[in-house]
Structure formats: structure tokens, C-alpha cells
Amino acid sequence: MPIGIRGHERSQRWAAWYPRYAIQQIVKPMDLLRQAGTVNDHLPVRRGLRTLMKAWKWLTYPWGPAGSLGFEVATGKPTTTPQSDLDVVIYADSPLSRRDAQRLLASADDLEVKLDIRIETPTCGFSLTEYATSPTKTILLRTVAGPILGTDPWDRNGSRERLGQARNSATGQL
């Protein structure tokens, strides 16, 4: 199973593999919302999470903190700083309308922290901001096969192009 290992500094991050049989517990971002009530609000990133928890009560998709705050809530080890951004992941097995995506962004307009929201679907991941604001409706989709451009992150068979293929087809090169 792929894992990320982090040190005390942002630059101390490593990718690794860990055998499944050795994993004792998996904590998902949505599990962390229950623990977030115990988080002290002395940093902007923590206040931002509390604000989203109130503003997104209407959201039916599972979601929660990722990044340094997610790590901190999951492990109890202090990793956030006054400059930390708030990374959030939303698991959307069914389509999220662009209107609802815009509503999510609007409800976060007044946060005192930079917000990065990633949507995970059964087939890919993508940026909520790009999805909600792209005038062309074509966005970058991160798949297990690599990044591709597409218009419907929930379409398993839709028209998607690998980024390299899209560039090469424009020049006529293979």
C-alpha cells in the first residue's frame, strides 16, 4: 500500500510502500471530523476547519481534513503552523453539480487561511476550484493511469485525453 512519511519540516516527506498485513488501522479524513472537536483553535487552519464544519452541514458527501491538519488530528503530533493551508478532501461517488461546487467555494470565501479542496470520485481526483470555475468545463483529472483532461469526472467511459496525447494530436505527432 502506498504511504507518505513526513518529518518535522515540510521538505522532509518521502513516498514509500507498506505491506497491507502490517497496517493496524486506516483513518480517513471523514473520520477526523469527529476528533476535530478536540482541536484547539489557536491557529488559522484549525479555525478554518471549524468554520467549514458549520458552513457545510448541508453537504451529504463524506469529507474531512487532509494534509498537515489531517495528520495532526489523526496522530496528535503538532505539524500545523500559522502559515499552514487547509487541505480538504470530499468523497463524491455520485456527481456533484457545478452549482453545489460553487456554493462550497462561496461558503469558504471569508476563511483566513488558503483552502485547497480535492474531490475524489470512483475514477479520479480533481480540484474543486477548477471544477467550479473553469469556463471551458474541461479540467485536469488525476487518475491511476496519470493525468488526463476531461469534462465529467464521474464518466467511466467518457471522452478523456491523456495530456501527452492531447499535445501530440495538436501537432500531428505521435
mmCIF file of C-alpha atoms in Angstrom:
data_model
loop_
_atom_site.group_PDB
_atom_site.id
_atom_site.type_symbol
_atom_site.label_atom_id
_atom_site.label_comp_id
_atom_site.label_asym_id
_atom_site.label_seq_id
_atom_site.Cartn_x
_atom_site.Cartn_y
_atom_site.Cartn_z
ATOM 1 C CA MET A 1 0.000 0.000 0.000
ATOM 2 C CA PRO A 2 1.438 3.434 -0.863
ATOM 3 C CA ILE A 3 2.106 5.652 2.144
ATOM 4 C CA GLY A 4 3.632 9.033 2.828
ATOM 5 C CA ILE A 5 6.178 9.583 5.551
ATOM 6 C CA ARG A 6 6.759 13.062 6.891
ATOM 7 C CA GLY A 7 9.323 14.642 9.141
ATOM 8 C CA HIS A 8 9.167 17.819 11.185
ATOM 9 C CA GLU A 9 9.812 20.058 8.172
ATOM 10 C CA ARG A 10 7.763 20.362 5.009
ATOM 11 C CA SER A 11 10.794 19.315 2.976
ATOM 12 C CA GLN A 12 11.031 16.044 4.902
ATOM 13 C CA ARG A 13 8.493 13.986 3.001
ATOM 14 C CA TRP A 14 9.007 10.600 1.421
ATOM 15 C CA ALA A 15 6.860 8.210 -0.564
ATOM 16 C CA ALA A 16 7.049 4.541 0.391
ATOM 17 C CA TRP A 17 5.216 1.223 0.275
ATOM 18 C CA TYR A 18 3.948 -0.684 3.304
ATOM 19 C CA PRO A 19 2.619 -4.266 3.315
ATOM 20 C CA ARG A 20 -1.145 -4.457 3.879
ATOM 21 C CA TYR A 21 -0.805 -7.150 6.547
ATOM 22 C CA ALA A 22 1.231 -4.750 8.705
ATOM 23 C CA ILE A 23 -1.388 -1.994 8.720
ATOM 24 C CA GLN A 24 -3.247 -1.870 12.013
ATOM 25 C CA GLN A 25 -5.647 0.992 11.315
ATOM 26 C CA ILE A 26 -6.705 3.224 8.454
ATOM 27 C CA VAL A 27 -8.006 6.653 9.377
ATOM 28 C CA LYS A 28 -9.881 8.506 6.651
ATOM 29 C CA PRO A 29 -10.376 12.287 6.517
ATOM 30 C CA MET A 30 -14.088 11.997 7.314
ATOM 31 C CA ASP A 31 -13.218 10.058 10.481
ATOM 32 C CA LEU A 32 -11.201 13.053 11.637
ATOM 33 C CA LEU A 33 -14.219 15.363 11.815
ATOM 34 C CA ARG A 34 -15.338 13.529 14.960
ATOM 35 C CA GLN A 35 -11.952 14.206 16.546
ATOM 36 C CA ALA A 36 -11.806 17.801 15.324
ATOM 37 C CA GLY A 37 -13.917 18.883 18.301
ATOM 38 C CA THR A 38 -10.878 18.295 20.483
ATOM 39 C CA VAL A 39 -8.645 20.524 18.337
ATOM 40 C CA ASN A 40 -7.622 23.864 19.858
ATOM 41 C CA ASP A 41 -8.475 26.815 17.595
ATOM 42 C CA HIS A 42 -5.347 28.882 18.195
ATOM 43 C CA LEU A 43 -4.173 28.588 14.539
ATOM 44 C CA PRO A 44 -5.965 29.863 11.393
ATOM 45 C CA VAL A 45 -6.045 26.393 9.798
ATOM 46 C CA ARG A 46 -7.931 24.994 12.787
ATOM 47 C CA ARG A 47 -10.396 27.886 12.860
ATOM 48 C CA GLY A 48 -10.905 27.353 9.129
ATOM 49 C CA LEU A 49 -11.868 23.721 9.659
ATOM 50 C CA ARG A 50 -14.393 24.688 12.349
ATOM 51 C CA THR A 51 -15.882 27.295 10.018
ATOM 52 C CA LEU A 52 -16.273 24.723 7.234
ATOM 53 C CA MET A 53 -17.833 22.214 9.626
ATOM 54 C CA LYS A 54 -20.589 24.745 10.343
ATOM 55 C CA ALA A 55 -20.949 26.060 6.787
ATOM 56 C CA TRP A 56 -21.053 22.622 5.153
ATOM 57 C CA LYS A 57 -23.659 20.976 7.386
ATOM 58 C CA TRP A 58 -25.849 20.665 4.269
ATOM 59 C CA LEU A 59 -23.171 18.661 2.410
ATOM 60 C CA THR A 60 -24.170 14.995 2.177
ATOM 61 C CA TYR A 61 -20.861 13.733 0.752
ATOM 62 C CA PRO A 62 -18.285 12.476 3.250
ATOM 63 C CA TRP A 63 -15.404 14.908 3.709
ATOM 64 C CA GLY A 64 -12.660 15.860 6.095
ATOM 65 C CA PRO A 65 -9.252 17.417 6.596
ATOM 66 C CA ALA A 66 -6.145 16.118 4.851
ATOM 67 C CA GLY A 67 -2.614 17.480 4.690
ATOM 68 C CA SER A 68 -0.835 18.723 7.791
ATOM 69 C CA LEU A 69 -4.022 19.337 9.781
ATOM 70 C CA GLY A 70 -5.361 15.869 8.970
ATOM 71 C CA PHE A 71 -2.046 14.367 10.058
ATOM 72 C CA GLU A 72 -2.097 16.422 13.242
ATOM 73 C CA VAL A 73 -5.645 15.447 14.193
ATOM 74 C CA ALA A 74 -5.006 11.772 13.363
ATOM 75 C CA THR A 75 -1.724 11.451 15.254
ATOM 76 C CA GLY A 76 -1.836 14.163 17.891
ATOM 77 C CA LYS A 77 1.597 15.321 16.695
ATOM 78 C CA PRO A 78 1.787 19.097 16.126
ATOM 79 C CA THR A 79 2.529 19.804 12.459
ATOM 80 C CA THR A 80 0.471 22.882 11.565
ATOM 81 C CA THR A 81 1.867 26.403 11.672
ATOM 82 C CA PRO A 82 0.324 29.872 11.348
ATOM 83 C CA GLN A 83 1.123 29.625 7.600
ATOM 84 C CA SER A 84 -0.457 26.173 7.047
ATOM 85 C CA ASP A 85 -3.116 25.917 4.383
ATOM 86 C CA LEU A 86 -6.269 23.876 4.870
ATOM 87 C CA ASP A 87 -6.397 20.769 2.709
ATOM 88 C CA VAL A 88 -9.812 19.131 2.449
ATOM 89 C CA VAL A 89 -10.940 16.033 0.582
ATOM 90 C CA ILE A 90 -14.556 15.353 -0.425
ATOM 91 C CA TYR A 91 -15.563 11.837 -1.496
ATOM 92 C CA ALA A 92 -18.208 12.141 -4.202
ATOM 93 C CA ASP A 93 -19.302 8.745 -5.502
ATOM 94 C CA SER A 94 -22.120 10.440 -7.409
ATOM 95 C CA PRO A 95 -21.936 13.682 -9.391
ATOM 96 C CA LEU A 96 -21.596 16.969 -7.551
ATOM 97 C CA SER A 97 -23.236 19.743 -9.539
ATOM 98 C CA ARG A 98 -21.127 22.715 -10.552
ATOM 99 C CA ARG A 99 -23.658 24.884 -8.751
ATOM 100 C CA ASP A 100 -23.055 23.000 -5.484
ATOM 101 C CA ALA A 101 -19.290 23.215 -6.106
ATOM 102 C CA GLN A 102 -19.651 26.999 -6.458
ATOM 103 C CA ARG A 103 -21.731 27.057 -3.271
ATOM 104 C CA LEU A 104 -18.989 25.202 -1.378
ATOM 105 C CA LEU A 105 -16.403 27.710 -2.573
ATOM 106 C CA ALA A 106 -18.607 30.700 -1.743
ATOM 107 C CA SER A 107 -19.119 29.440 1.810
ATOM 108 C CA ALA A 108 -15.345 29.423 2.256
ATOM 109 C CA ASP A 109 -14.718 32.933 0.884
ATOM 110 C CA ASP A 110 -14.109 34.513 4.283
ATOM 111 C CA LEU A 111 -11.639 31.967 5.638
ATOM 112 C CA GLU A 112 -8.414 33.439 6.974
ATOM 113 C CA VAL A 113 -6.451 30.525 5.526
ATOM 114 C CA LYS A 114 -5.690 29.276 1.994
ATOM 115 C CA LEU A 115 -8.058 26.436 1.145
ATOM 116 C CA ASP A 116 -7.314 23.525 -1.200
ATOM 117 C CA ILE A 117 -10.286 21.213 -1.824
ATOM 118 C CA ARG A 118 -9.795 17.937 -3.675
ATOM 119 C CA ILE A 119 -12.749 15.875 -4.888
ATOM 120 C CA GLU A 120 -12.304 12.105 -5.124
ATOM 121 C CA THR A 121 -14.633 10.104 -7.363
ATOM 122 C CA PRO A 122 -14.565 6.358 -8.087
ATOM 123 C CA THR A 123 -12.404 7.079 -11.162
ATOM 124 C CA CYS A 124 -10.272 10.135 -10.410
ATOM 125 C CA GLY A 125 -9.477 13.146 -8.266
ATOM 126 C CA PHE A 126 -9.657 16.822 -9.206
ATOM 127 C CA SER A 127 -9.630 20.354 -7.848
ATOM 128 C CA LEU A 128 -12.988 21.682 -6.676
ATOM 129 C CA THR A 129 -11.899 25.232 -7.544
ATOM 130 C CA GLU A 130 -11.039 24.271 -11.114
ATOM 131 C CA TYR A 131 -14.306 22.329 -11.479
ATOM 132 C CA ALA A 132 -16.423 25.184 -10.126
ATOM 133 C CA THR A 133 -14.736 27.988 -12.060
ATOM 134 C CA SER A 134 -13.492 26.538 -15.368
ATOM 135 C CA PRO A 135 -15.148 28.421 -18.237
ATOM 136 C CA THR A 136 -14.484 25.560 -20.668
ATOM 137 C CA LYS A 137 -15.711 22.763 -18.355
ATOM 138 C CA THR A 138 -12.536 20.825 -19.238
ATOM 139 C CA ILE A 139 -10.454 20.141 -16.148
ATOM 140 C CA LEU A 140 -7.413 18.179 -15.088
ATOM 141 C CA LEU A 141 -8.371 14.739 -13.763
ATOM 142 C CA ARG A 142 -5.832 12.762 -11.752
ATOM 143 C CA THR A 143 -6.277 9.059 -12.460
ATOM 144 C CA VAL A 144 -4.293 5.946 -11.577
ATOM 145 C CA ALA A 145 -3.121 5.926 -15.206
ATOM 146 C CA GLY A 146 -1.870 9.503 -14.958
ATOM 147 C CA PRO A 147 -3.292 12.987 -15.513
ATOM 148 C CA ILE A 148 -5.880 13.466 -18.244
ATOM 149 C CA LEU A 149 -8.213 16.203 -19.416
ATOM 150 C CA GLY A 150 -11.949 15.601 -19.171
ATOM 151 C CA THR A 151 -15.316 17.226 -18.631
ATOM 152 C CA ASP A 152 -17.094 14.633 -16.471
ATOM 153 C CA PRO A 153 -15.127 13.183 -13.546
ATOM 154 C CA TRP A 154 -17.826 10.561 -12.948
ATOM 155 C CA ASP A 155 -17.940 9.235 -16.530
ATOM 156 C CA ARG A 156 -16.062 5.938 -16.575
ATOM 157 C CA ASN A 157 -16.074 5.689 -20.389
ATOM 158 C CA GLY A 158 -16.248 9.322 -21.440
ATOM 159 C CA SER A 159 -14.128 11.344 -23.769
ATOM 160 C CA ARG A 160 -10.860 11.855 -21.979
ATOM 161 C CA GLU A 161 -7.441 12.503 -23.413
ATOM 162 C CA ARG A 162 -4.096 11.793 -21.893
ATOM 163 C CA LEU A 163 -2.200 15.045 -21.659
ATOM 164 C CA GLY A 164 0.648 13.784 -23.842
ATOM 165 C CA GLN A 165 -1.795 12.540 -26.484
ATOM 166 C CA ALA A 166 -3.672 15.849 -26.473
ATOM 167 C CA ARG A 167 -0.452 17.788 -27.116
ATOM 168 C CA ASN A 168 0.777 15.350 -29.780
ATOM 169 C CA SER A 169 -2.513 15.225 -31.652
ATOM 170 C CA ALA A 170 -2.478 19.027 -31.880
ATOM 171 C CA THR A 171 0.924 18.907 -33.615
ATOM 172 C CA GLY A 172 0.182 15.774 -35.607
ATOM 173 C CA GLN A 173 2.998 13.907 -33.866
ATOM 174 C CA LEU A 174 2.722 10.541 -32.171
#
